[in-house]
Amino acid sequence: MNSKEEQTNSEVTNLENESSKEQHKEANYMNVNTRDNKLDKKSKDIEDKYKFGWSSYSEITNGRFAMIGFLAIILIELFSQQSFLKWAGIL
């Protein structure tokens, strides 16, 4: 084979590799979009399920506020160098 034929063959191989990479990227893009759609459906379900009273949304919210309150008590005790009950005037 001469150098022109080898160069042409290598160019064809490179083009085939690039097109297969692009197809693979498109397939991954499709999978990502599908996952995003599933997440959107789940988030819509959660928004629709918000109700007053005992629900998963209210439990998550109450848990988050409890964590914030617990952290606040720890910080008060650290900065004031006394127990929270004493600081609050309960004891």
GROMACS .gro file of N, CA and C in nm:
model
  273
    1MET      N    1   0.083  -0.118   0.000
    1MET     CA    2   0.000   0.000   0.000
    1MET      C    3   0.088   0.124   0.000
    2ASN      N    4   0.037   0.222  -0.068
    2ASN     CA    5   0.112   0.346  -0.066
    2ASN      C    6   0.064   0.434   0.049
    3SER      N    7   0.132   0.543   0.074
    3SER     CA    8   0.103   0.627   0.190
    3SER      C    9  -0.033   0.695   0.179
    4LYS      N   10  -0.077   0.727   0.056
    4LYS     CA   11  -0.208   0.791   0.039
    4LYS      C   12  -0.320   0.696   0.079
    5GLU      N   13  -0.309   0.569   0.042
    5GLU     CA   14  -0.412   0.472   0.078
    5GLU      C   15  -0.415   0.451   0.228
    6GLU      N   16  -0.298   0.443   0.291
    6GLU     CA   17  -0.293   0.426   0.437
    6GLU      C   18  -0.354   0.546   0.507
    7GLN      N   19  -0.325   0.664   0.456
    7GLN     CA   20  -0.379   0.785   0.515
    7GLN      C   21  -0.531   0.788   0.501
    8THR      N   22  -0.580   0.749   0.384
    8THR     CA   23  -0.724   0.745   0.361
    8THR      C   24  -0.791   0.644   0.453
    9ASN      N   25  -0.730   0.526   0.467
    9ASN     CA   26  -0.786   0.424   0.555
    9ASN      C   27  -0.789   0.471   0.700
   10SER      N   28  -0.682   0.538   0.743
   10SER     CA   29  -0.680   0.587   0.880
   10SER      C   30  -0.784   0.698   0.900
   11GLU      N   31  -0.805   0.781   0.798
   11GLU     CA   32  -0.907   0.886   0.809
   11GLU      C   33  -1.046   0.825   0.820
   12VAL      N   34  -1.070   0.720   0.741
   12VAL     CA   35  -1.200   0.652   0.747
   12VAL      C   36  -1.221   0.591   0.885
   13THR      N   37  -1.116   0.528   0.938
   13THR     CA   38  -1.125   0.468   1.071
   13THR      C   39  -1.152   0.575   1.175
   14ASN      N   40  -1.084   0.689   1.167
   14ASN     CA   41  -1.105   0.799   1.261
   14ASN      C   42  -1.248   0.852   1.253
   15LEU      N   43  -1.299   0.865   1.131
   15LEU     CA   44  -1.437   0.913   1.114
   15LEU      C   45  -1.536   0.814   1.173
   16GLU      N   46  -1.511   0.684   1.153
   16GLU     CA   47  -1.600   0.583   1.210
   16GLU      C   48  -1.596   0.588   1.362
   17ASN      N   49  -1.476   0.604   1.420
   17ASN     CA   50  -1.465   0.614   1.565
   17ASN      C   51  -1.537   0.737   1.618
   18GLU      N   52  -1.523   0.849   1.550
   18GLU     CA   53  -1.590   0.971   1.593
   18GLU      C   54  -1.743   0.957   1.585
   19SER      N   55  -1.791   0.894   1.478
   19SER     CA   56  -1.936   0.878   1.466
   19SER      C   57  -1.989   0.783   1.572
   20SER      N   58  -1.913   0.679   1.606
   20SER     CA   59  -1.958   0.588   1.711
   20SER      C   60  -1.956   0.657   1.847
   21LYS      N   61  -1.857   0.746   1.869
   21LYS     CA   62  -1.854   0.823   1.993
   21LYS      C   63  -1.973   0.916   2.002
   22GLU      N   64  -2.008   0.980   1.891
   22GLU     CA   65  -2.123   1.071   1.890
   22GLU      C   66  -2.252   0.994   1.916
   23GLN      N   67  -2.265   0.876   1.858
   23GLN     CA   68  -2.384   0.795   1.883
   23GLN      C   69  -2.391   0.754   2.029
   24HIS      N   70  -2.275   0.720   2.086
   24HIS     CA   71  -2.271   0.681   2.226
   24HIS      C   72  -2.310   0.799   2.316
   25LYS      N   73  -2.260   0.918   2.281
   25LYS     CA   74  -2.297   1.038   2.357
   25LYS      C   75  -2.446   1.065   2.346
   26GLU      N   76  -2.501   1.048   2.226
   26GLU     CA   77  -2.645   1.070   2.208
   26GLU      C   78  -2.724   0.970   2.290
   27ALA      N   79  -2.678   0.846   2.295
   27ALA     CA   80  -2.748   0.745   2.374
   27ALA      C   81  -2.743   0.782   2.522
   28ASN      N   82  -2.627   0.828   2.570
   28ASN     CA   83  -2.616   0.871   2.709
   28ASN      C   84  -2.704   0.992   2.735
   29TYR      N   85  -2.710   1.082   2.639
   29TYR     CA   86  -2.795   1.199   2.653
   29TYR      C   87  -2.941   1.158   2.666
   30MET      N   88  -2.979   1.061   2.587
   30MET     CA   89  -3.117   1.011   2.594
   30MET      C   90  -3.142   0.950   2.732
   31ASN      N   91  -3.046   0.874   2.786
   31ASN     CA   92  -3.063   0.813   2.918
   31ASN      C   93  -3.074   0.919   3.026
   32VAL      N   94  -2.993   1.025   3.016
   32VAL     CA   95  -3.000   1.133   3.113
   32VAL      C   96  -3.135   1.201   3.106
   33ASN      N   97  -3.184   1.227   2.985
   33ASN     CA   98  -3.316   1.289   2.971
   33ASN      C   99  -3.424   1.201   3.030
   34THR      N  100  -3.414   1.072   3.010
   34THR     CA  101  -3.514   0.980   3.063
   34THR      C  102  -3.513   0.985   3.214
   35ARG      N  103  -3.393   0.987   3.274
   35ARG     CA  104  -3.382   0.996   3.419
   35ARG      C  105  -3.441   1.126   3.469
   36ASP      N  106  -3.413   1.237   3.400
   36ASP     CA  107  -3.467   1.365   3.441
   36ASP      C  108  -3.619   1.365   3.437
   37ASN      N  109  -3.676   1.303   3.334
   37ASN     CA  110  -3.821   1.295   3.324
   37ASN      C  111  -3.879   1.216   3.440
   38LYS      N  112  -3.811   1.107   3.478
   38LYS     CA  113  -3.859   1.028   3.591
   38LYS      C  114  -3.854   1.110   3.718
   39LEU      N  115  -3.745   1.187   3.737
   39LEU     CA  116  -3.735   1.271   3.856
   39LEU      C  117  -3.843   1.378   3.855
   40ASP      N  118  -3.870   1.436   3.739
   40ASP     CA  119  -3.975   1.537   3.731
   40ASP      C  120  -4.110   1.477   3.770
   41LYS      N  121  -4.138   1.356   3.724
   41LYS     CA  122  -4.264   1.291   3.759
   41LYS      C  123  -4.272   1.268   3.908
   42LYS      N  124  -4.160   1.225   3.970
   42LYS     CA  125  -4.160   1.201   4.114
   42LYS      C  126  -4.182   1.331   4.189
   43SER      N  127  -4.116   1.438   4.147
   43SER     CA  128  -4.131   1.564   4.218
   43SER      C  129  -4.274   1.617   4.203
   44LYS      N  130  -4.335   1.595   4.088
   44LYS     CA  131  -4.474   1.636   4.071
   44LYS      C  132  -4.564   1.556   4.162
   45ASP      N  133  -4.534   1.426   4.180
   45ASP     CA  134  -4.614   1.343   4.270
   45ASP      C  135  -4.602   1.393   4.413
   46ILE      N  136  -4.482   1.432   4.454
   46ILE     CA  137  -4.463   1.480   4.590
   46ILE      C  138  -4.538   1.611   4.610
   47GLU      N  139  -4.531   1.701   4.512
   47GLU     CA  140  -4.602   1.827   4.524
   47GLU      C  141  -4.752   1.804   4.533
   48ASP      N  142  -4.802   1.707   4.460
   48ASP     CA  143  -4.945   1.680   4.462
   48ASP      C  144  -4.988   1.614   4.593
   49LYS      N  145  -4.896   1.545   4.661
   49LYS     CA  146  -4.932   1.473   4.781
   49LYS      C  147  -4.926   1.559   4.907
   50TYR      N  148  -4.886   1.686   4.896
   50TYR     CA  149  -4.879   1.770   5.015
   50TYR      C  150  -5.018   1.789   5.071
   51LYS      N  151  -5.032   1.752   5.197
   51LYS     CA  152  -5.160   1.765   5.266
   51LYS      C  153  -5.134   1.818   5.405
   52PHE      N  154  -5.234   1.874   5.465
   52PHE     CA  155  -5.225   1.916   5.604
   52PHE      C  156  -5.232   1.792   5.692
   53GLY      N  157  -5.146   1.784   5.791
   53GLY     CA  158  -5.150   1.670   5.882
   53GLY      C  159  -5.032   1.577   5.862
   54TRP      N  160  -5.055   1.449   5.887
   54TRP     CA  161  -4.948   1.350   5.882
   54TRP      C  162  -4.919   1.312   5.737
   55SER      N  163  -4.807   1.360   5.688
   55SER     CA  164  -4.763   1.323   5.554
   55SER      C  165  -4.611   1.320   5.552
   56SER      N  166  -4.555   1.263   5.449
   56SER     CA  167  -4.409   1.256   5.441
   56SER      C  168  -4.348   1.396   5.432
   57TYR      N  169  -4.414   1.486   5.364
   57TYR     CA  170  -4.363   1.622   5.352
   57TYR      C  171  -4.355   1.689   5.489
   58SER      N  172  -4.460   1.678   5.568
   58SER     CA  173  -4.459   1.743   5.699
   58SER      C  174  -4.358   1.677   5.792
   59GLU      N  175  -4.340   1.546   5.781
   59GLU     CA  176  -4.241   1.479   5.864
   59GLU      C  177  -4.099   1.524   5.830
   60ILE      N  178  -4.071   1.539   5.702
   60ILE     CA  179  -3.939   1.587   5.660
   60ILE      C  180  -3.917   1.730   5.709
   61THR      N  181  -4.017   1.814   5.696
   61THR     CA  182  -4.006   1.953   5.741
   61THR      C  183  -3.985   1.960   5.892
   62ASN      N  184  -4.062   1.882   5.969
   62ASN     CA  185  -4.047   1.881   6.115
   62ASN      C  186  -3.909   1.831   6.154
   63GLY      N  187  -3.859   1.731   6.086
   63GLY     CA  188  -3.726   1.679   6.114
   63GLY      C  189  -3.618   1.782   6.089
   64ARG      N  190  -3.633   1.858   5.983
   64ARG     CA  191  -3.534   1.963   5.953
   64ARG      C  192  -3.536   2.073   6.058
   65PHE      N  193  -3.653   2.114   6.100
   65PHE     CA  194  -3.661   2.215   6.205
   65PHE      C  195  -3.606   2.162   6.337
   66ALA      N  196  -3.628   2.035   6.367
   66ALA     CA  197  -3.573   1.976   6.488
   66ALA      C  198  -3.420   1.977   6.485
   67MET      N  199  -3.362   1.948   6.368
   67MET     CA  200  -3.216   1.952   6.356
   67MET      C  201  -3.163   2.093   6.376
   68ILE      N  202  -3.232   2.192   6.323
   68ILE     CA  203  -3.191   2.331   6.339
   68ILE      C  204  -3.199   2.371   6.487
   69GLY      N  205  -3.307   2.331   6.555
   69GLY     CA  206  -3.323   2.362   6.697
   69GLY      C  207  -3.216   2.296   6.783
   70PHE      N  208  -3.185   2.172   6.755
   70PHE     CA  209  -3.082   2.101   6.830
   70PHE      C  210  -2.947   2.167   6.811
   71LEU      N  211  -2.915   2.207   6.690
   71LEU     CA  212  -2.790   2.276   6.662
   71LEU      C  213  -2.786   2.410   6.735
   72ALA      N  214  -2.899   2.480   6.740
   72ALA     CA  215  -2.905   2.608   6.810
   72ALA      C  216  -2.878   2.590   6.959
   73ILE      N  217  -2.933   2.486   7.019
   73ILE     CA  218  -2.910   2.460   7.162
   73ILE      C  219  -2.763   2.430   7.187
   74ILE      N  220  -2.702   2.351   7.101
   74ILE     CA  221  -2.560   2.319   7.118
   74ILE      C  222  -2.475   2.445   7.106
   75LEU      N  223  -2.505   2.530   7.009
   75LEU     CA  224  -2.430   2.654   6.993
   75LEU      C  225  -2.448   2.748   7.112
   76ILE      N  226  -2.567   2.757   7.166
   76ILE     CA  227  -2.592   2.841   7.284
   76ILE      C  228  -2.509   2.791   7.401
   77GLU      N  229  -2.506   2.659   7.422
   77GLU     CA  230  -2.429   2.604   7.533
   77GLU      C  231  -2.280   2.627   7.513
   78LEU      N  232  -2.231   2.618   7.388
   78LEU     CA  233  -2.089   2.641   7.363
   78LEU      C  234  -2.049   2.785   7.387
   79PHE      N  235  -2.129   2.879   7.338
   79PHE     CA  236  -2.092   3.019   7.349
   79PHE      C  237  -2.119   3.079   7.488
   80SER      N  238  -2.221   3.032   7.558
   80SER     CA  239  -2.254   3.090   7.689
   80SER      C  240  -2.182   3.019   7.802
   81GLN      N  241  -2.121   2.904   7.778
   81GLN     CA  242  -2.050   2.825   7.879
   81GLN      C  243  -2.141   2.785   7.995
   82GLN      N  244  -2.268   2.767   7.970
   82GLN     CA  245  -2.362   2.716   8.071
   82GLN      C  246  -2.468   2.633   8.001
   83SER      N  247  -2.543   2.556   8.076
   83SER     CA  248  -2.643   2.469   8.014
   83SER      C  249  -2.756   2.553   7.955
   84PHE      N  250  -2.826   2.495   7.860
   84PHE     CA  251  -2.934   2.566   7.794
   84PHE      C  252  -3.046   2.599   7.893
   85LEU      N  253  -3.077   2.507   7.981
   85LEU     CA  254  -3.185   2.531   8.078
   85LEU      C  255  -3.152   2.646   8.170
   86LYS      N  256  -3.025   2.655   8.213
   86LYS     CA  257  -2.983   2.766   8.297
   86LYS      C  258  -2.984   2.896   8.217
   87TRP      N  259  -2.938   2.891   8.093
   87TRP     CA  260  -2.935   3.008   8.007
   87TRP      C  261  -3.076   3.061   7.980
   88ALA      N  262  -3.171   2.969   7.963
   88ALA     CA  263  -3.309   3.007   7.935
   88ALA      C  264  -3.383   3.051   8.061
   89GLY      N  265  -3.324   3.030   8.181
   89GLY     CA  266  -3.388   3.072   8.304
   89GLY      C  267  -3.485   2.970   8.359
   90ILE      N  268  -3.482   2.850   8.309
   90ILE     CA  269  -3.571   2.745   8.358
   90ILE      C  270  -3.520   2.688   8.489
   91LEU      N  271  -3.388   2.677   8.505
   91LEU     CA  272  -3.329   2.628   8.630
   91LEU      C  273  -3.265   2.738   8.708
   0.00000   0.00000   0.00000
